[in-house]
CSV table of C-alpha atoms in Angstrom, one decimal:
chain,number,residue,atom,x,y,z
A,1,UNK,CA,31.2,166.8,104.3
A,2,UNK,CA,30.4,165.3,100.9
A,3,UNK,CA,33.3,166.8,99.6
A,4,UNK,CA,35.2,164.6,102.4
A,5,UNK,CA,33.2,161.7,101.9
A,6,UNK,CA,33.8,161.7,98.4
A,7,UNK,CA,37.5,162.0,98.0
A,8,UNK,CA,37.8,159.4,101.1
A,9,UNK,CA,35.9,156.8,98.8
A,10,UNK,CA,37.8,157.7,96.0
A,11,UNK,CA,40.9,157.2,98.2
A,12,UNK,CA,40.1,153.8,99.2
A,13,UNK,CA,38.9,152.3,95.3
A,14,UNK,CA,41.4,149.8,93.9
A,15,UNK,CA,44.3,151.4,92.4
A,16,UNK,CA,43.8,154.7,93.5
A,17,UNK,CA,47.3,156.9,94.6
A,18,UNK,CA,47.6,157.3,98.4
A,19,UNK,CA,47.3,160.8,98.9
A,20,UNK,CA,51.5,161.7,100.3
A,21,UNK,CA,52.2,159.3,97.1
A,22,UNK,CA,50.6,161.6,95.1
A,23,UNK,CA,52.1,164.6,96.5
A,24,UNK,CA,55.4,163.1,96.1
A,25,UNK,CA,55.0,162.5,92.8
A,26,UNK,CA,53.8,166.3,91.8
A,27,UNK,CA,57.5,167.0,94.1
A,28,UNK,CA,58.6,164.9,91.1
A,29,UNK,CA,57.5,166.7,88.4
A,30,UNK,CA,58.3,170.4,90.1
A,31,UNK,CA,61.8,169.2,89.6
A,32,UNK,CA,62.4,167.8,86.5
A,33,UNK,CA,61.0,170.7,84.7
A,34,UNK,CA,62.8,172.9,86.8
A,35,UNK,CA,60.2,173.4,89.9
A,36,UNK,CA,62.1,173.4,93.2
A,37,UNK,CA,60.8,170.4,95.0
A,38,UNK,CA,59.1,170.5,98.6
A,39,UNK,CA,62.7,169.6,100.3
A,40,UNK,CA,65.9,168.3,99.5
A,41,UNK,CA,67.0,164.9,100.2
A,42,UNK,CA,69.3,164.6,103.1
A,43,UNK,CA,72.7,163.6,102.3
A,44,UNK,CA,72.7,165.1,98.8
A,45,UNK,CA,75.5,166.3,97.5
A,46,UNK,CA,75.5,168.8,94.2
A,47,UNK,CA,77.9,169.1,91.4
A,48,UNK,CA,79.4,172.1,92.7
A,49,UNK,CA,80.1,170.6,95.8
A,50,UNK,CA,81.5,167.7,94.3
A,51,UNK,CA,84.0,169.5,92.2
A,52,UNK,CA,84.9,171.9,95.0
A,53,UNK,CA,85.4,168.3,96.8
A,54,UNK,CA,87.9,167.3,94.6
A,55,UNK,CA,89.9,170.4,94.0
A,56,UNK,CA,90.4,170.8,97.4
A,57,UNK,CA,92.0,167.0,97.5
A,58,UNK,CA,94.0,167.6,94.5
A,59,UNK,CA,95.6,171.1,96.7
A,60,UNK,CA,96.4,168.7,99.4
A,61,UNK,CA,98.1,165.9,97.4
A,62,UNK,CA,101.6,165.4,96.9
A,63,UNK,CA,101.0,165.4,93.0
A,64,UNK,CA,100.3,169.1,93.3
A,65,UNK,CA,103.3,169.7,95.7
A,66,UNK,CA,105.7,168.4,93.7
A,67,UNK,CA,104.4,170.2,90.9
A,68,UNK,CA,104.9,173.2,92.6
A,69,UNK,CA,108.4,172.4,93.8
A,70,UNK,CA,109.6,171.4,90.2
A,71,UNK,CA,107.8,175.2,89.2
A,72,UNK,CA,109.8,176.8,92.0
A,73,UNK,CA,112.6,175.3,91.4
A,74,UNK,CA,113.1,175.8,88.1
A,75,UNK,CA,113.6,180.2,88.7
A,76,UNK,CA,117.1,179.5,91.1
A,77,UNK,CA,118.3,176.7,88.8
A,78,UNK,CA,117.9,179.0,85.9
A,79,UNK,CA,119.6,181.6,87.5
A,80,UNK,CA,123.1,179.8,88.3
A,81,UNK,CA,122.7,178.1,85.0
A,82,UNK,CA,122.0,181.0,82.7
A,83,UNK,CA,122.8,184.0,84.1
A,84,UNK,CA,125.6,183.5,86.1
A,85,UNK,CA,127.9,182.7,83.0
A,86,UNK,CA,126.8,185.8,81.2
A,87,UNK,CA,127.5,188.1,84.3
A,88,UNK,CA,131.2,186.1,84.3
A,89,UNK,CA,131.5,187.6,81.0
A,90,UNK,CA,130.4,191.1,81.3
A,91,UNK,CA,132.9,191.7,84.7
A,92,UNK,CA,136.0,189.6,83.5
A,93,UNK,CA,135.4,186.6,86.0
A,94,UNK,CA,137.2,183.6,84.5
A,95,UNK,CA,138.4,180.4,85.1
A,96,UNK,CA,138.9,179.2,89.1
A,97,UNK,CA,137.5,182.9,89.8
A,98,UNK,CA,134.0,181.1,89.1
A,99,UNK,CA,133.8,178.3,91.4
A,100,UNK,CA,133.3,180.8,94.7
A,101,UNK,CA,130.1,182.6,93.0
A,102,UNK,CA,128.4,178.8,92.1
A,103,UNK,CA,129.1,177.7,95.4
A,104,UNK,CA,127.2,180.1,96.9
A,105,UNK,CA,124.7,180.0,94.5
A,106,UNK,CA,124.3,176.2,94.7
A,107,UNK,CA,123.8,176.7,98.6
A,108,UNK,CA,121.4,179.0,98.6
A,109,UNK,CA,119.7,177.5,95.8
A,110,UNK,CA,119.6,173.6,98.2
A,111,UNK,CA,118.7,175.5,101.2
A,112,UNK,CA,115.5,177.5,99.6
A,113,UNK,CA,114.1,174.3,97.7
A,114,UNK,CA,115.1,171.9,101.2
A,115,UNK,CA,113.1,173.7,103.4
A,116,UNK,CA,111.0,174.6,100.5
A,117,UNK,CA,109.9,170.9,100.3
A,118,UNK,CA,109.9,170.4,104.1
A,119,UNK,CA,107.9,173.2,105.0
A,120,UNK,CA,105.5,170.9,102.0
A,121,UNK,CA,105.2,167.7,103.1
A,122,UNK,CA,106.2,168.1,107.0
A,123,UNK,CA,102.7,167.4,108.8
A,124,UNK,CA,102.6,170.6,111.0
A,125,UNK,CA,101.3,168.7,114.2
A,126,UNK,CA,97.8,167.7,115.1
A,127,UNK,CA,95.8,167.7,118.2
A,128,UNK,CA,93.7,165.0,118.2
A,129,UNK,CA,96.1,162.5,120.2
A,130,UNK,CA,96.9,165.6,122.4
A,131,UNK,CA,95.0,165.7,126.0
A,132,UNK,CA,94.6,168.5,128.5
A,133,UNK,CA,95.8,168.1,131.8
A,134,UNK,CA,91.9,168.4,133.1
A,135,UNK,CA,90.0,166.6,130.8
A,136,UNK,CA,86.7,166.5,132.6
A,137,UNK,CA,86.9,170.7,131.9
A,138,UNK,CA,89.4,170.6,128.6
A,139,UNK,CA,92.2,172.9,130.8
A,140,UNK,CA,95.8,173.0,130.0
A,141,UNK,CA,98.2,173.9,132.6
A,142,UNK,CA,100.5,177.0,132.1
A,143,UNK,CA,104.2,176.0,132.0
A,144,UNK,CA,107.3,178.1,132.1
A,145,UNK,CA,109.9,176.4,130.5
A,146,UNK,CA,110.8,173.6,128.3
A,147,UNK,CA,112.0,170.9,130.7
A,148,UNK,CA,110.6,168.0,131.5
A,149,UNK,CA,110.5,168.9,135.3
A,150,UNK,CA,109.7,172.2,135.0
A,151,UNK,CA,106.6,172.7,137.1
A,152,UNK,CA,103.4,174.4,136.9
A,153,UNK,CA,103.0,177.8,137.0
A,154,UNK,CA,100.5,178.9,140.2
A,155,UNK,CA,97.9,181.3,140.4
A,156,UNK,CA,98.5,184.2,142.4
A,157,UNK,CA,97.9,184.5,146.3
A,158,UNK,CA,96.9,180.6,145.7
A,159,UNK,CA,98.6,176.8,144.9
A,160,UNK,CA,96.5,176.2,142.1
A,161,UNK,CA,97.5,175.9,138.9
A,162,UNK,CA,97.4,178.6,136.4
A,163,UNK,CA,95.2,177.4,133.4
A,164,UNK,CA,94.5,178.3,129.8
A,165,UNK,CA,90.7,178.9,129.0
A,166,UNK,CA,89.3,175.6,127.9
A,167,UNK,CA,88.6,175.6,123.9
A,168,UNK,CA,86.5,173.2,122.4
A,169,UNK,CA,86.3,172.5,118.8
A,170,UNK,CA,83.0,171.9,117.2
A,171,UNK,CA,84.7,170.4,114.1
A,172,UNK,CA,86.4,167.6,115.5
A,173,UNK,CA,84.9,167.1,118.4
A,174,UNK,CA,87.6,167.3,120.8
A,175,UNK,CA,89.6,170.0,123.3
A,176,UNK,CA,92.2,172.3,121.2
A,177,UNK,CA,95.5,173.1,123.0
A,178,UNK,CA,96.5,176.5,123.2
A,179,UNK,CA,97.6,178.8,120.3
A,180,UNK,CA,95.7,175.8,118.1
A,181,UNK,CA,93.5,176.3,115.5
A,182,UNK,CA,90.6,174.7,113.3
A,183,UNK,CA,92.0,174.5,109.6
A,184,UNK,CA,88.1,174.5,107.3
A,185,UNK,CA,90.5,173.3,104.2
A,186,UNK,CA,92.6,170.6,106.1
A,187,UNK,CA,89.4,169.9,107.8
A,188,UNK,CA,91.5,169.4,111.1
A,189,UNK,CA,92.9,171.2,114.1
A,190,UNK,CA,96.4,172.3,113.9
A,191,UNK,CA,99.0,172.7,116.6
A,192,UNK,CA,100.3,176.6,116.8
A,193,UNK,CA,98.3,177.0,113.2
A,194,UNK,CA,99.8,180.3,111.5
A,195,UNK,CA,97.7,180.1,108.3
A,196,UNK,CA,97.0,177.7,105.7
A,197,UNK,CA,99.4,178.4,102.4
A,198,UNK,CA,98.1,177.4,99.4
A,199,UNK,CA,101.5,177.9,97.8
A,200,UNK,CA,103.0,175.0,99.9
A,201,UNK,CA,99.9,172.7,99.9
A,202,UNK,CA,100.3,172.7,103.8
A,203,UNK,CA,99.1,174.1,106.8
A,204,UNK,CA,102.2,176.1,108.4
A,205,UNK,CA,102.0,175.3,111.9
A,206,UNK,CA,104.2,173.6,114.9
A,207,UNK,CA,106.6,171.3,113.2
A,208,UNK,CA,107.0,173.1,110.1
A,209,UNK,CA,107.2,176.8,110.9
A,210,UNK,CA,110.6,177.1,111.1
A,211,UNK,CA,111.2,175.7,107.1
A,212,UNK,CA,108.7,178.2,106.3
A,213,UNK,CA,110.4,181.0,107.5
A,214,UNK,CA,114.0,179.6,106.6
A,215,UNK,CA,112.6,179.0,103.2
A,216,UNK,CA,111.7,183.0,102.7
A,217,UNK,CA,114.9,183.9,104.7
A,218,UNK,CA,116.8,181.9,101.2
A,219,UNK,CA,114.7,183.0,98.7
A,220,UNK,CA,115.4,186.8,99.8
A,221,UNK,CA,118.8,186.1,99.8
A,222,UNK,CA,118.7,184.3,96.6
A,223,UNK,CA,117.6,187.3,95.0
A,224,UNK,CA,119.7,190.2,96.7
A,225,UNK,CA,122.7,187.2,95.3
C-alpha cells in the first residue's frame, strides 16, 4: 500500500512521465538498439515490402514488355538475317531460288512476335463489371451455346435453372464467374485465368489465350524451319 501510494504521488508531481508515456518511450529504445518493440504500427510498410512493391510494378509495365519483345525478337530476326545466307551457300540456293525460303521465314517470324505482343499487352478480361444472373446468391446460369437466344439449361426432373456453385472472392470483394480465378500478382480476378506468365508480363486468360497458344504454335515452327 505505501508502495502504491508512493509511486501515485510521484505520478501526480509536476513534470513527472505518465506511466503508458513512459512505457512508450522504453518501446522506443527496445527498437533503436535493436529490441523488438511491444507491437508494430499499423499500416507500416518494411523495405522488403517496398521493393517487392515495386518489382512487381516494374513486371507489369509496358517498359518491361517491350524489353522482352525486342529480347525475343532479336533470336528469329537473327536467324533469317544470318543464317539463312550461309545455308544458301552451303546447298547451292542462289539468286530468285531465295526469295521462297525468306518469305516463309519473314511469316513465321511476324506471326510469332504479332501474337507474341498481343498475347502482352491484350488485357485478358476482368470480372469486376461482370454480374451473375442471381446476384442476391452470386449464381450463374448454365448455358449451352453461344447465341444470344440460347436458353437456359434446366435441372433435371425440374424447370429450374441449372446453376454454377456461387464463388466469392475475398480479394476483390465481389462474385467470380465460372472458370475465373484470383491473380495474387495482378492483384485482380481474371476471366478463364490459365496462369500468370512472367515471360509475357500478362495474365493468360479469356481474350488473350488464343495469341498465347498461336504464339508457341510459331515459335515451334520457327525452329523445325
Amino acid at each position: 500500500a505505501m508502495r502504491q501510494r508512493g509511486q501515485a504521488c510521484e505520478a501526480s508531481r509536476p513534470g513527472a512521465p505518465h506511466p503508458q508515456q513512459a512505457a512508450d518511450d522504453e518501446d522506443t529504445k527496445k527498437s533503436s538498439v535493436g529490441g523488438p518493440p511491444s507491437s508494430r504500427p499499423s499500416g507500416h510498410v518494411g523495405r522488403g515490402e517496398k521493393l517487392g512493391e515495386v518489382c512487381r510494378r516494374f513486371l507489369l509495365s509496358p517498359h518491361f514488355k517491350g524489353l522482352i519483345l525486342c529480347v525475343v525478337g532479336v533470336v528469329p530476326i537473327f536467324g533469317m538475317m544470318m543464317f539463312l545466307p550461309q545455308a544458301f551457300e552451303k546447298f547451292g540456293v542462289v539468286g530468285l531460288r531465295q526469295v521462297p525460303y525468306y518469305l516463309v521465314a519473314a511469316w513465321l517470324t511476324i506471326q510469332f512476335l504479332y501474337n507474341f505482343a498481343s498475347a502482352q499487352f491484350t488485357d485478358p478480361g476482368g470480372c469486376l463489371h461482370v454480374k451473375p444472373t442471381f446476384e442476391a446468391t452470386g449464381q450463374f446460369e448454365m448455358v449451352f451455346g453461344n447465341d444470344p437466344g440460347t436458353p437456359a439449361a434446366t435441372q433435371v426432373g425440374s424447370s429450374d435453372p441449372l446453376v454454377y456453385a456461387p464463388n466469392w472472392c475475398d480479394h476483390c470483394k465481389h462474385w467470380k464467374p465460372p472458370r475465373s480465378h484470383h491473380c495474387s500478382f495482378c492483384r485482380r480476378c481474371v476471366l478463364r485465368m490459365d496462369h500468370h506468365c512472367p515471360f509475357t508480363g500478362n495474365c493468360i486468360g479469356f481474350r488473350n489465350h488464343g495469341h498465347f497458344i498461336l504464339m508457341y504454335a510459331f515459335a515451334f515452327l520457327g525452329l523445325l524451319y
